[in-house]
Structure formats: structure tokens, C-alpha cells
Amino acid sequence: MCIRDRSDTMSQLSKIADIEAEIGRTQKNKATMAHICSLKARLAQLKRDVITNESKGKGGPKGDGFDVQKTGDARIGYIGFPSVGKSTLLNKMTNTFSEVGAYEFTTLTCVPGIVEYRGAKLQMLDLPGIIEGAKDGKGRGRQVIAVARTCSLILIVLDAAKPLQHKLIIERELEGFGIRLNSSPPHIEIIKKERGGVTISSTHKLTYLDDETIRAIVSEYKIINADIRIKGDYTPDELIDAIEGNRTYIPAVYVLNKIDQISIEELDIIARIPHNCPISALDNWNLDGLLETIWDHLNFIRVYTCLLYTSPSPRDS
């Protein structure tokens, strides 16, 4: 990356930090909501520029092993902090060797493996551990998250002893890079026109948005004339996502690893996390259950062919 590109990226990150700080110190109430949403829209545009630079290879040197060809019917990425058992899980599920050690950052590249389940080939990717600040370039976080954007499913591997702390940090890092977990794109249409100003219509009662907030957000994008059709009760962040149009919506499973090190009472509490699957990779506990959970979240549709003028039958596939 040349000096100018590096300078541009650092300038963008500095502006992002300033806006995030301003949002944090602004009192949140009805009077300040439009201002906060304007800041969020400005923030989203800066983050988009950083993501665009990453996709063009301007975000830093590429690491060995990150350019893994996509194979099989689905790509599944392992995301998590260092030393939570991602490599052990890959080794147990795929019979692929990924170095395991009792120290952090054992895995420095992307290690692929294949699992065959119910006739489908699932590509598993053991990615290096990420740390807080990954989206801002700490460690190899941006490379890891960039690979995660290409996955069909993300396994967020958590240490069962401290799952909520890690869960919130990882979600924030992925969200900062344009990844939305276990959610669907908002049904918001923005149709630009030559004149007539901004007109807003909705099919649902809006509890998070009002006309002032919507106009404040679209004005940050220099949208002066447009028809905005909102088909649901969405938040300002979801409106910004719809305008940006570059978000990636990926299902995720929270893998609660190392349950052999906690009590039954603690397991009962953390098992309330939605989309979770408790396992112990080291002791081979519930790995079949994890595969079943992965299958359910992939939402595969099996298609059977049949002879002309005959009823469909699995025997004819």
C-alpha cells in the first residue's frame, strides 16, 4: 500500500473515532435523535470507504493462506478470540490438521477443511483469532472479517467460561465491517426522482423513525428528491443499511466450547443465548449436534429430479 493510501485510511479511521466519540457523549432523547442519526449516516459512509479500500487491496498486505478457493456446497468460517478451541474443532470435524497449542495466535493463516454431511460438502475455515479493534486494523482482524463476508454461515466460537463478554465484542467487530448476523435485509425502497422533494410512505406504524429523522439521514447522502417506501417497523440503523446497500446478511451459530470446564448451572444460564450450540471439542461432546445445528441454519433446499410425466421420487435423483 502506498503512502497516500495509508494516509487516507488513517485519516478515515481518525474521523470514525471522532464521530463515535461524539455519538457516545451526545445525550440521547427525542430532540437529539435526528442529529445522532445524521452522525450515524456519516459514520456509515466512512466505514464503507474503509471496506471499499480493503476490497481493492489498499488496507494492508495480504496474509498467506487467506485466499482460499471456495469449494463444496457451503462455506463456514470459524470466528473467535485466540485460544477458544477453533483449531481443535476443525481437527475433530474434518480430520484436517490445524496447529493446536496452549498459547494465543497458534493459527496465523486460514486453514480449510471439508465435512460431508447428508450428501452435502461443507467447507470449514479455521481463521486466526481476532481481538477487540479488529475492524480498525488491529492484528489481522480486517483480513479475517473480509473472509467472513464470503461465508454462507459463521460459527462464532466462544469460551463457555466467558461467552457474553466475547460475544458482544465479536458482534461489534463484525457489524463494523458491514456484516449483519441472523437478520434479513430491511424492506425499504428508495426511488430517486428528478423533482418533488422527499416523500415518505410506510405500511407499518413506525416506532423508531419519524419524518425528521428520515430526512436528516437521507440528507447526509445528498438525496434531495426521492420516494422512500418503508415496509416494516425499522430502526435508523436499518434505514442507513438500506441506503448503503453493501451489507452482508449471514446466519451465525454461537458455539459454546469447553463446556467440560463449567457447571451444569452455568451451562443452563449461557444456553439461553439464541442460536447457540454447547460443545466440548476436546472431549468430542455434542459434535453431531453441532452439525445438525449448522445444517438447520444453512436452510438448504434439496432438489430431486424425476422422469417426464412421473411423480417425483428420491429414488430417481
PDB file of C-alpha atoms in Angstrom:
ATOM      1  CA  MET A   1       0.000   0.000   0.000  1.00  0.00           C
ATOM      2  CA  CYS A   2       1.456   3.399  -0.973  1.00  0.00           C
ATOM      3  CA  ILE A   3       1.989   6.254   1.499  1.00  0.00           C
ATOM      4  CA  ARG A   4      -1.018   8.212   0.189  1.00  0.00           C
ATOM      5  CA  ASP A   5      -3.375   5.198   0.578  1.00  0.00           C
ATOM      6  CA  ARG A   6      -2.091   4.570   4.090  1.00  0.00           C
ATOM      7  CA  SER A   7      -2.568   8.231   4.960  1.00  0.00           C
ATOM      8  CA  ASP A   8      -6.137   8.202   3.580  1.00  0.00           C
ATOM      9  CA  THR A   9      -7.006   5.111   5.620  1.00  0.00           C
ATOM     10  CA  MET A  10      -5.565   6.580   8.814  1.00  0.00           C
ATOM     11  CA  SER A  11      -7.484   9.810   8.191  1.00  0.00           C
ATOM     12  CA  GLN A  12     -10.724   7.873   7.746  1.00  0.00           C
ATOM     13  CA  LEU A  13     -10.131   5.864  10.925  1.00  0.00           C
ATOM     14  CA  SER A  14      -9.432   9.081  12.822  1.00  0.00           C
ATOM     15  CA  LYS A  15     -12.708  10.600  11.596  1.00  0.00           C
ATOM     16  CA  ILE A  16     -14.560   7.393  12.532  1.00  0.00           C
ATOM     17  CA  ALA A  17     -13.148   7.566  16.056  1.00  0.00           C
ATOM     18  CA  ASP A  18     -14.144  11.247  16.383  1.00  0.00           C
ATOM     19  CA  ILE A  19     -17.734  10.607  15.252  1.00  0.00           C
ATOM     20  CA  GLU A  20     -18.087   7.563  17.504  1.00  0.00           C
ATOM     21  CA  ALA A  21     -16.865   9.684  20.420  1.00  0.00           C
ATOM     22  CA  GLU A  22     -19.381  12.436  19.598  1.00  0.00           C
ATOM     23  CA  ILE A  23     -22.228   9.911  19.406  1.00  0.00           C
ATOM     24  CA  GLY A  24     -21.141   8.481  22.740  1.00  0.00           C
ATOM     25  CA  ARG A  25     -21.185  11.823  24.555  1.00  0.00           C
ATOM     26  CA  THR A  26     -24.419  13.116  22.975  1.00  0.00           C
ATOM     27  CA  GLN A  27     -27.397  12.734  25.267  1.00  0.00           C
ATOM     28  CA  LYS A  28     -30.000  10.502  23.631  1.00  0.00           C
ATOM     29  CA  ASN A  29     -33.523  11.906  23.578  1.00  0.00           C
ATOM     30  CA  LYS A  30     -36.163  12.896  21.063  1.00  0.00           C
ATOM     31  CA  ALA A  31     -34.611  16.318  20.490  1.00  0.00           C
ATOM     32  CA  THR A  32     -31.167  14.923  19.616  1.00  0.00           C
ATOM     33  CA  MET A  33     -32.287  11.830  17.671  1.00  0.00           C
ATOM     34  CA  ALA A  34     -32.074  13.472  14.244  1.00  0.00           C
ATOM     35  CA  HIS A  35     -28.557  14.749  14.993  1.00  0.00           C
ATOM     36  CA  ILE A  36     -27.411  11.335  16.220  1.00  0.00           C
ATOM     37  CA  CYS A  37     -28.823   9.647  13.111  1.00  0.00           C
ATOM     38  CA  SER A  38     -27.020  12.164  10.891  1.00  0.00           C
ATOM     39  CA  LEU A  39     -23.779  11.255  12.657  1.00  0.00           C
ATOM     40  CA  LYS A  40     -24.507   7.552  12.181  1.00  0.00           C
ATOM     41  CA  ALA A  41     -25.084   8.111   8.458  1.00  0.00           C
ATOM     42  CA  ARG A  42     -21.790   9.992   8.185  1.00  0.00           C
ATOM     43  CA  LEU A  43     -20.107   7.191  10.135  1.00  0.00           C
ATOM     44  CA  ALA A  44     -21.536   4.536   7.810  1.00  0.00           C
ATOM     45  CA  GLN A  45     -20.142   6.342   4.766  1.00  0.00           C
ATOM     46  CA  LEU A  46     -16.654   6.492   6.258  1.00  0.00           C
ATOM     47  CA  LYS A  47     -16.771   2.800   7.186  1.00  0.00           C
ATOM     48  CA  ARG A  48     -17.924   1.988   3.664  1.00  0.00           C
ATOM     49  CA  ASP A  49     -14.868   3.757   2.270  1.00  0.00           C
ATOM     50  CA  VAL A  50     -12.615   1.692   4.540  1.00  0.00           C
ATOM     51  CA  ILE A  51     -14.333  -1.532   3.415  1.00  0.00           C
ATOM     52  CA  THR A  52     -14.011  -0.495  -0.237  1.00  0.00           C
ATOM     53  CA  ASN A  53     -10.301   0.129   0.214  1.00  0.00           C
ATOM     54  CA  GLU A  54      -9.982  -3.333   1.778  1.00  0.00           C
ATOM     55  CA  SER A  55     -11.699  -4.980  -1.188  1.00  0.00           C
ATOM     56  CA  LYS A  56      -9.289  -3.199  -3.552  1.00  0.00           C
ATOM     57  CA  GLY A  57      -6.302  -4.409  -1.558  1.00  0.00           C
ATOM     58  CA  LYS A  58      -5.480  -0.995  -0.108  1.00  0.00           C
ATOM     59  CA  GLY A  59      -5.956  -1.965   3.501  1.00  0.00           C
ATOM     60  CA  GLY A  60      -2.606  -3.604   4.046  1.00  0.00           C
ATOM     61  CA  PRO A  61      -0.618  -6.631   2.964  1.00  0.00           C
ATOM     62  CA  LYS A  62      -2.488  -9.837   2.374  1.00  0.00           C
ATOM     63  CA  GLY A  63      -1.572 -12.761   4.570  1.00  0.00           C
ATOM     64  CA  ASP A  64      -0.613 -16.197   3.321  1.00  0.00           C
ATOM     65  CA  GLY A  65      -3.456 -18.669   3.290  1.00  0.00           C
ATOM     66  CA  PHE A  66      -6.293 -16.138   3.213  1.00  0.00           C
ATOM     67  CA  ASP A  67      -7.059 -16.622  -0.484  1.00  0.00           C
ATOM     68  CA  VAL A  68      -8.806 -19.992  -0.167  1.00  0.00           C
ATOM     69  CA  GLN A  69     -10.845 -21.142  -3.144  1.00  0.00           C
ATOM     70  CA  LYS A  70     -14.486 -21.715  -2.307  1.00  0.00           C
ATOM     71  CA  THR A  71     -15.462 -25.362  -2.719  1.00  0.00           C
ATOM     72  CA  GLY A  72     -18.387 -27.550  -1.748  1.00  0.00           C
ATOM     73  CA  ASP A  73     -21.993 -26.546  -1.166  1.00  0.00           C
ATOM     74  CA  ALA A  74     -21.380 -24.030   1.636  1.00  0.00           C
ATOM     75  CA  ARG A  75     -18.504 -22.140   3.236  1.00  0.00           C
ATOM     76  CA  ILE A  76     -18.426 -21.972   7.052  1.00  0.00           C
ATOM     77  CA  GLY A  77     -15.988 -19.694   8.873  1.00  0.00           C
ATOM     78  CA  TYR A  78     -14.773 -20.093  12.450  1.00  0.00           C
ATOM     79  CA  ILE A  79     -14.583 -16.700  14.168  1.00  0.00           C
ATOM     80  CA  GLY A  80     -13.444 -16.227  17.737  1.00  0.00           C
ATOM     81  CA  PHE A  81     -10.858 -14.924  20.147  1.00  0.00           C
ATOM     82  CA  PRO A  82      -7.473 -16.662  20.336  1.00  0.00           C
ATOM     83  CA  SER A  83      -7.318 -19.969  22.220  1.00  0.00           C
ATOM     84  CA  VAL A  84     -11.057 -20.722  22.300  1.00  0.00           C
ATOM     85  CA  GLY A  85     -10.633 -24.086  20.522  1.00  0.00           C
ATOM     86  CA  LYS A  86     -11.256 -23.268  16.855  1.00  0.00           C
ATOM     87  CA  SER A  87      -8.345 -25.361  15.604  1.00  0.00           C
ATOM     88  CA  THR A  88      -9.276 -28.316  17.825  1.00  0.00           C
ATOM     89  CA  LEU A  89     -12.837 -28.131  16.492  1.00  0.00           C
ATOM     90  CA  LEU A  90     -11.636 -28.112  12.866  1.00  0.00           C
ATOM     91  CA  ASN A  91      -9.343 -31.083  13.509  1.00  0.00           C
ATOM     92  CA  LYS A  92     -12.129 -33.118  15.103  1.00  0.00           C
ATOM     93  CA  MET A  93     -14.774 -32.322  12.481  1.00  0.00           C
ATOM     94  CA  THR A  94     -12.735 -32.525   9.272  1.00  0.00           C
ATOM     95  CA  ASN A  95      -9.669 -34.677  10.026  1.00  0.00           C
ATOM     96  CA  THR A  96      -7.621 -31.727   8.811  1.00  0.00           C
ATOM     97  CA  PHE A  97      -4.522 -30.673  10.722  1.00  0.00           C
ATOM     98  CA  SER A  98      -4.596 -27.161  12.137  1.00  0.00           C
ATOM     99  CA  GLU A  99      -1.860 -26.480  14.678  1.00  0.00           C
ATOM    100  CA  VAL A 100      -3.056 -26.546  18.277  1.00  0.00           C
ATOM    101  CA  GLY A 101      -1.182 -25.016  21.184  1.00  0.00           C
ATOM    102  CA  ALA A 102      -1.681 -23.743  24.713  1.00  0.00           C
ATOM    103  CA  TYR A 103      -0.826 -20.208  23.647  1.00  0.00           C
ATOM    104  CA  GLU A 104      -2.578 -17.457  21.734  1.00  0.00           C
ATOM    105  CA  PHE A 105      -2.422 -16.940  17.952  1.00  0.00           C
ATOM    106  CA  THR A 106      -1.450 -20.542  17.197  1.00  0.00           C
ATOM    107  CA  THR A 107      -3.243 -20.231  13.843  1.00  0.00           C
ATOM    108  CA  LEU A 108      -1.763 -17.472  11.673  1.00  0.00           C
ATOM    109  CA  THR A 109      -3.390 -18.324   8.335  1.00  0.00           C
ATOM    110  CA  CYS A 110      -6.725 -19.612   7.057  1.00  0.00           C
ATOM    111  CA  VAL A 111      -6.817 -23.419   7.306  1.00  0.00           C
ATOM    112  CA  PRO A 112      -9.570 -25.126   5.240  1.00  0.00           C
ATOM    113  CA  GLY A 113     -11.229 -28.495   5.726  1.00  0.00           C
ATOM    114  CA  ILE A 114     -14.208 -30.406   4.304  1.00  0.00           C
ATOM    115  CA  VAL A 115     -17.080 -32.128   6.107  1.00  0.00           C
ATOM    116  CA  GLU A 116     -19.544 -34.341   4.243  1.00  0.00           C
ATOM    117  CA  TYR A 117     -22.978 -34.332   5.867  1.00  0.00           C
ATOM    118  CA  ARG A 118     -26.273 -35.580   4.445  1.00  0.00           C
ATOM    119  CA  GLY A 119     -24.794 -35.668   0.971  1.00  0.00           C
ATOM    120  CA  ALA A 120     -23.524 -32.084   1.105  1.00  0.00           C
ATOM    121  CA  LYS A 121     -19.904 -30.956   1.187  1.00  0.00           C
ATOM    122  CA  LEU A 122     -19.318 -28.225   3.773  1.00  0.00           C
ATOM    123  CA  GLN A 123     -16.087 -26.242   3.583  1.00  0.00           C
ATOM    124  CA  MET A 124     -14.834 -25.261   7.049  1.00  0.00           C
ATOM    125  CA  LEU A 125     -12.362 -22.387   7.508  1.00  0.00           C
ATOM    126  CA  ASP A 126     -10.293 -22.082  10.676  1.00  0.00           C
ATOM    127  CA  LEU A 127      -9.467 -18.364  10.789  1.00  0.00           C
ATOM    128  CA  PRO A 128      -6.867 -16.678  13.021  1.00  0.00           C
ATOM    129  CA  GLY A 129      -8.187 -15.332  16.303  1.00  0.00           C
ATOM    130  CA  ILE A 130      -9.430 -11.765  16.310  1.00  0.00           C
ATOM    131  CA  ILE A 131      -9.118  -9.192  19.067  1.00  0.00           C
ATOM    132  CA  GLU A 132     -11.023  -6.088  20.043  1.00  0.00           C
ATOM    133  CA  GLY A 133     -10.320  -3.395  17.467  1.00  0.00           C
ATOM    134  CA  ALA A 134     -10.018  -5.890  14.605  1.00  0.00           C
ATOM    135  CA  LYS A 135     -12.260  -3.804  12.361  1.00  0.00           C
ATOM    136  CA  ASP A 136      -9.861  -0.891  12.857  1.00  0.00           C
ATOM    137  CA  GLY A 137      -6.847  -2.911  11.728  1.00  0.00           C
ATOM    138  CA  LYS A 138      -5.542  -4.463  14.962  1.00  0.00           C
ATOM    139  CA  GLY A 139      -3.860  -7.823  14.421  1.00  0.00           C
ATOM    140  CA  ARG A 140      -5.062  -9.476  11.219  1.00  0.00           C
ATOM    141  CA  GLY A 141      -8.649  -8.706  12.036  1.00  0.00           C
ATOM    142  CA  ARG A 142      -9.595  -6.992   8.785  1.00  0.00           C
ATOM    143  CA  GLN A 143      -8.370  -9.937   6.746  1.00  0.00           C
ATOM    144  CA  VAL A 144     -10.277 -12.364   8.953  1.00  0.00           C
ATOM    145  CA  ILE A 145     -13.505 -10.348   8.747  1.00  0.00           C
ATOM    146  CA  ALA A 146     -13.107  -9.894   4.986  1.00  0.00           C
ATOM    147  CA  VAL A 147     -13.045 -13.694   4.607  1.00  0.00           C
ATOM    148  CA  ALA A 148     -16.067 -13.948   6.923  1.00  0.00           C
ATOM    149  CA  ARG A 149     -18.058 -11.793   4.474  1.00  0.00           C
ATOM    150  CA  THR A 150     -17.717 -14.561   1.883  1.00  0.00           C
ATOM    151  CA  CYS A 151     -19.089 -17.307   4.167  1.00  0.00           C
ATOM    152  CA  SER A 152     -22.506 -18.961   3.984  1.00  0.00           C
ATOM    153  CA  LEU A 153     -22.502 -19.379   7.771  1.00  0.00           C
ATOM    154  CA  ILE A 154     -20.339 -18.080  10.606  1.00  0.00           C
ATOM    155  CA  LEU A 155     -19.521 -20.171  13.654  1.00  0.00           C
ATOM    156  CA  ILE A 156     -18.722 -17.768  16.481  1.00  0.00           C
ATOM    157  CA  VAL A 157     -16.660 -19.960  18.797  1.00  0.00           C
ATOM    158  CA  LEU A 158     -16.876 -18.790  22.417  1.00  0.00           C
ATOM    159  CA  ASP A 159     -15.163 -19.907  25.592  1.00  0.00           C
ATOM    160  CA  ALA A 160     -18.013 -21.149  27.780  1.00  0.00           C
ATOM    161  CA  ALA A 161     -16.339 -19.540  30.810  1.00  0.00           C
ATOM    162  CA  LYS A 162     -16.751 -16.010  29.380  1.00  0.00           C
ATOM    163  CA  PRO A 163     -19.209 -16.216  26.476  1.00  0.00           C
ATOM    164  CA  LEU A 164     -21.174 -12.971  26.813  1.00  0.00           C
ATOM    165  CA  GLN A 165     -18.106 -10.739  27.018  1.00  0.00           C
ATOM    166  CA  HIS A 166     -16.591 -12.244  23.860  1.00  0.00           C
ATOM    167  CA  LYS A 167     -19.957 -12.424  22.074  1.00  0.00           C
ATOM    168  CA  LEU A 168     -20.609  -8.693  22.348  1.00  0.00           C
ATOM    169  CA  ILE A 169     -17.100  -7.747  21.205  1.00  0.00           C
ATOM    170  CA  ILE A 170     -17.171 -10.069  18.177  1.00  0.00           C
ATOM    171  CA  GLU A 171     -20.638  -8.868  17.149  1.00  0.00           C
ATOM    172  CA  ARG A 172     -19.422  -5.261  17.320  1.00  0.00           C
ATOM    173  CA  GLU A 173     -16.341  -6.040  15.222  1.00  0.00           C
ATOM    174  CA  LEU A 174     -18.353  -7.862  12.543  1.00  0.00           C
ATOM    175  CA  GLU A 175     -21.030  -5.178  12.470  1.00  0.00           C
ATOM    176  CA  GLY A 176     -18.359  -2.524  11.999  1.00  0.00           C
ATOM    177  CA  PHE A 177     -17.315  -4.306   8.813  1.00  0.00           C
ATOM    178  CA  GLY A 178     -20.812  -4.429   7.354  1.00  0.00           C
ATOM    179  CA  ILE A 179     -21.827  -7.943   8.488  1.00  0.00           C
ATOM    180  CA  ARG A 180     -25.326  -8.429   9.902  1.00  0.00           C
ATOM    181  CA  LEU A 181     -25.855 -11.666  11.832  1.00  0.00           C
ATOM    182  CA  ASN A 182     -29.087 -13.671  11.864  1.00  0.00           C
ATOM    183  CA  SER A 183     -31.135 -10.894  10.313  1.00  0.00           C
ATOM    184  CA  SER A 184     -32.729 -10.092   6.963  1.00  0.00           C
ATOM    185  CA  PRO A 185     -32.315  -7.031   4.723  1.00  0.00           C
ATOM    186  CA  PRO A 186     -34.885  -4.333   5.544  1.00  0.00           C
ATOM    187  CA  HIS A 187     -37.734  -3.929   3.063  1.00  0.00           C
ATOM    188  CA  ILE A 188     -37.052  -0.276   2.309  1.00  0.00           C
ATOM    189  CA  GLU A 189     -37.212   1.122  -1.215  1.00  0.00           C
ATOM    190  CA  ILE A 190     -35.515   4.399  -2.106  1.00  0.00           C
ATOM    191  CA  ILE A 191     -36.533   5.513  -5.582  1.00  0.00           C
ATOM    192  CA  LYS A 192     -34.711   8.636  -6.737  1.00  0.00           C
ATOM    193  CA  LYS A 193     -36.511  11.124  -8.964  1.00  0.00           C
ATOM    194  CA  GLU A 194     -35.747  14.417 -10.669  1.00  0.00           C
ATOM    195  CA  ARG A 195     -38.013  16.696  -8.633  1.00  0.00           C
ATOM    196  CA  GLY A 196     -40.668  16.776  -5.944  1.00  0.00           C
ATOM    197  CA  GLY A 197     -38.519  16.525  -2.821  1.00  0.00           C
ATOM    198  CA  VAL A 198     -38.556  13.573  -0.430  1.00  0.00           C
ATOM    199  CA  THR A 199     -41.857  11.748   0.074  1.00  0.00           C
ATOM    200  CA  ILE A 200     -42.194   9.081   2.749  1.00  0.00           C
ATOM    201  CA  SER A 201     -44.726   6.263   2.927  1.00  0.00           C
ATOM    202  CA  SER A 202     -44.925   3.228   5.201  1.00  0.00           C
ATOM    203  CA  THR A 203     -47.062   0.106   5.512  1.00  0.00           C
ATOM    204  CA  HIS A 204     -46.483  -0.201   9.275  1.00  0.00           C
ATOM    205  CA  LYS A 205     -46.585   2.150  12.227  1.00  0.00           C
ATOM    206  CA  LEU A 206     -43.044   3.479  12.701  1.00  0.00           C
ATOM    207  CA  THR A 207     -41.933   3.422  16.334  1.00  0.00           C
ATOM    208  CA  TYR A 208     -38.205   4.087  15.752  1.00  0.00           C
ATOM    209  CA  LEU A 209     -38.332   6.545  12.841  1.00  0.00           C
ATOM    210  CA  ASP A 210     -40.134   9.811  12.160  1.00  0.00           C
ATOM    211  CA  ASP A 211     -40.101  12.143   9.163  1.00  0.00           C
ATOM    212  CA  GLU A 212     -37.468  14.444  10.679  1.00  0.00           C
ATOM    213  CA  THR A 213     -35.083  11.569  11.389  1.00  0.00           C
ATOM    214  CA  ILE A 214     -35.576  10.055   7.931  1.00  0.00           C
ATOM    215  CA  ARG A 215     -34.946  13.372   6.187  1.00  0.00           C
ATOM    216  CA  ALA A 216     -31.858  14.006   8.324  1.00  0.00           C
ATOM    217  CA  ILE A 217     -30.405  10.636   7.310  1.00  0.00           C
ATOM    218  CA  VAL A 218     -31.097  10.924   3.577  1.00  0.00           C
ATOM    219  CA  SER A 219     -29.748  14.482   3.505  1.00  0.00           C
ATOM    220  CA  GLU A 220     -26.346  13.121   4.611  1.00  0.00           C
ATOM    221  CA  TYR A 221     -26.368  11.066   1.409  1.00  0.00           C
ATOM    222  CA  LYS A 222     -27.303  14.131  -0.705  1.00  0.00           C
ATOM    223  CA  ILE A 223     -30.669  12.544  -1.516  1.00  0.00           C
ATOM    224  CA  ILE A 224     -32.900  15.540  -2.255  1.00  0.00           C
ATOM    225  CA  ASN A 225     -35.634  14.058  -4.450  1.00  0.00           C
ATOM    226  CA  ALA A 226     -36.813  10.512  -3.763  1.00  0.00           C
ATOM    227  CA  ASP A 227     -39.767   8.334  -2.848  1.00  0.00           C
ATOM    228  CA  ILE A 228     -38.993   6.352   0.314  1.00  0.00           C
ATOM    229  CA  ARG A 229     -41.221   3.337   0.879  1.00  0.00           C
ATOM    230  CA  ILE A 230     -40.835   1.588   4.225  1.00  0.00           C
ATOM    231  CA  LYS A 231     -42.431  -1.848   4.513  1.00  0.00           C
ATOM    232  CA  GLY A 232     -41.824  -2.619   8.169  1.00  0.00           C
ATOM    233  CA  ASP A 233     -41.033  -1.077  11.549  1.00  0.00           C
ATOM    234  CA  TYR A 234     -37.312  -0.420  11.137  1.00  0.00           C
ATOM    235  CA  THR A 235     -34.644   1.433  13.085  1.00  0.00           C
ATOM    236  CA  PRO A 236     -32.446   4.304  11.856  1.00  0.00           C
ATOM    237  CA  ASP A 237     -29.535   1.869  11.546  1.00  0.00           C
ATOM    238  CA  GLU A 238     -31.594  -0.352   9.240  1.00  0.00           C
ATOM    239  CA  LEU A 239     -32.537   2.650   7.095  1.00  0.00           C
ATOM    240  CA  ILE A 240     -28.839   3.501   6.779  1.00  0.00           C
ATOM    241  CA  ASP A 241     -28.117  -0.127   5.834  1.00  0.00           C
ATOM    242  CA  ALA A 242     -30.771   0.064   3.099  1.00  0.00           C
ATOM    243  CA  ILE A 243     -29.241   3.257   1.682  1.00  0.00           C
ATOM    244  CA  GLU A 244     -25.713   1.866   1.804  1.00  0.00           C
ATOM    245  CA  GLY A 245     -26.781  -1.334   0.048  1.00  0.00           C
ATOM    246  CA  ASN A 246     -23.489  -3.130   0.760  1.00  0.00           C
ATOM    247  CA  ARG A 247     -24.353  -5.037   3.922  1.00  0.00           C
ATOM    248  CA  THR A 248     -23.832  -8.786   4.102  1.00  0.00           C
ATOM    249  CA  TYR A 249     -26.516 -10.784   5.899  1.00  0.00           C
ATOM    250  CA  ILE A 250     -25.134 -14.070   7.222  1.00  0.00           C
ATOM    251  CA  PRO A 251     -26.620 -16.652   9.596  1.00  0.00           C
ATOM    252  CA  ALA A 252     -24.493 -17.414  12.658  1.00  0.00           C
ATOM    253  CA  VAL A 253     -24.264 -20.106  15.321  1.00  0.00           C
ATOM    254  CA  TYR A 254     -22.730 -19.359  18.715  1.00  0.00           C
ATOM    255  CA  VAL A 255     -20.595 -22.395  19.568  1.00  0.00           C
ATOM    256  CA  LEU A 256     -20.163 -22.575  23.347  1.00  0.00           C
ATOM    257  CA  ASN A 257     -16.936 -24.562  23.591  1.00  0.00           C
ATOM    258  CA  LYS A 258     -15.214 -26.008  26.672  1.00  0.00           C
ATOM    259  CA  ILE A 259     -18.457 -26.827  28.499  1.00  0.00           C
ATOM    260  CA  ASP A 260     -16.474 -29.536  30.315  1.00  0.00           C
ATOM    261  CA  GLN A 261     -14.926 -26.717  32.377  1.00  0.00           C
ATOM    262  CA  ILE A 262     -18.194 -25.234  33.728  1.00  0.00           C
ATOM    263  CA  SER A 263     -21.012 -26.479  35.954  1.00  0.00           C
ATOM    264  CA  ILE A 264     -24.460 -27.609  34.856  1.00  0.00           C
ATOM    265  CA  GLU A 265     -25.960 -24.484  36.454  1.00  0.00           C
ATOM    266  CA  GLU A 266     -23.639 -22.218  34.447  1.00  0.00           C
ATOM    267  CA  LEU A 267     -24.451 -24.142  31.267  1.00  0.00           C
ATOM    268  CA  ASP A 268     -28.179 -23.640  31.868  1.00  0.00           C
ATOM    269  CA  ILE A 269     -27.622 -19.887  32.003  1.00  0.00           C
ATOM    270  CA  ILE A 270     -25.431 -19.454  28.908  1.00  0.00           C
ATOM    271  CA  ALA A 271     -27.592 -21.865  26.889  1.00  0.00           C
ATOM    272  CA  ARG A 272     -30.217 -19.102  26.804  1.00  0.00           C
ATOM    273  CA  ILE A 273     -28.172 -17.327  24.129  1.00  0.00           C
ATOM    274  CA  PRO A 274     -30.158 -17.564  20.858  1.00  0.00           C
ATOM    275  CA  HIS A 275     -28.702 -19.716  18.056  1.00  0.00           C
ATOM    276  CA  ASN A 276     -26.320 -21.492  20.444  1.00  0.00           C
ATOM    277  CA  CYS A 277     -24.821 -24.982  20.453  1.00  0.00           C
ATOM    278  CA  PRO A 278     -22.836 -26.147  23.526  1.00  0.00           C
ATOM    279  CA  ILE A 279     -19.907 -28.493  22.821  1.00  0.00           C
ATOM    280  CA  SER A 280     -16.555 -29.691  24.070  1.00  0.00           C
ATOM    281  CA  ALA A 281     -14.287 -30.073  21.052  1.00  0.00           C
ATOM    282  CA  LEU A 282     -11.525 -31.654  23.144  1.00  0.00           C
ATOM    283  CA  ASP A 283     -13.819 -34.370  24.528  1.00  0.00           C
ATOM    284  CA  ASN A 284     -15.943 -34.795  21.352  1.00  0.00           C
ATOM    285  CA  TRP A 285     -19.108 -33.729  23.180  1.00  0.00           C
ATOM    286  CA  ASN A 286     -22.125 -32.853  21.011  1.00  0.00           C
ATOM    287  CA  LEU A 287     -20.233 -32.515  17.714  1.00  0.00           C
ATOM    288  CA  ASP A 288     -23.089 -34.368  15.971  1.00  0.00           C
ATOM    289  CA  GLY A 289     -25.474 -31.843  17.481  1.00  0.00           C
ATOM    290  CA  LEU A 290     -23.328 -29.028  16.104  1.00  0.00           C
ATOM    291  CA  LEU A 291     -23.503 -30.493  12.602  1.00  0.00           C
ATOM    292  CA  GLU A 292     -27.283 -30.702  12.908  1.00  0.00           C
ATOM    293  CA  THR A 293     -27.431 -27.063  14.063  1.00  0.00           C
ATOM    294  CA  ILE A 294     -25.218 -26.000  11.158  1.00  0.00           C
ATOM    295  CA  TRP A 295     -27.483 -27.843   8.737  1.00  0.00           C
ATOM    296  CA  ASP A 296     -30.600 -26.148  10.129  1.00  0.00           C
ATOM    297  CA  HIS A 297     -29.062 -22.668   9.830  1.00  0.00           C
ATOM    298  CA  LEU A 298     -27.880 -23.196   6.244  1.00  0.00           C
ATOM    299  CA  ASN A 299     -31.507 -23.624   5.105  1.00  0.00           C
ATOM    300  CA  PHE A 300     -30.566 -25.932   2.259  1.00  0.00           C
ATOM    301  CA  ILE A 301     -33.230 -26.984  -0.222  1.00  0.00           C
ATOM    302  CA  ARG A 302     -32.750 -30.468  -1.623  1.00  0.00           C
ATOM    303  CA  VAL A 303     -33.894 -30.800  -5.242  1.00  0.00           C
ATOM    304  CA  TYR A 304     -34.840 -34.173  -6.734  1.00  0.00           C
ATOM    305  CA  THR A 305     -35.127 -34.719 -10.452  1.00  0.00           C
ATOM    306  CA  CYS A 306     -37.726 -37.038 -11.966  1.00  0.00           C
ATOM    307  CA  LEU A 307     -38.624 -38.569 -15.293  1.00  0.00           C
ATOM    308  CA  LEU A 308     -41.069 -36.743 -17.529  1.00  0.00           C
ATOM    309  CA  TYR A 309     -44.744 -37.394 -16.687  1.00  0.00           C
ATOM    310  CA  THR A 310     -43.870 -39.260 -13.450  1.00  0.00           C
ATOM    311  CA  SER A 311     -44.280 -38.314  -9.813  1.00  0.00           C
ATOM    312  CA  PRO A 312     -41.130 -37.091  -8.007  1.00  0.00           C
ATOM    313  CA  SER A 313     -39.270 -39.749  -6.034  1.00  0.00           C
ATOM    314  CA  PRO A 314     -35.946 -39.720  -4.153  1.00  0.00           C
ATOM    315  CA  ARG A 315     -35.078 -42.977  -5.951  1.00  0.00           C
ATOM    316  CA  ASP A 316     -34.977 -41.082  -9.278  1.00  0.00           C
ATOM    317  CA  SER A 317     -32.429 -38.479  -8.108  1.00  0.00           C
TER     318      SER A 317
END
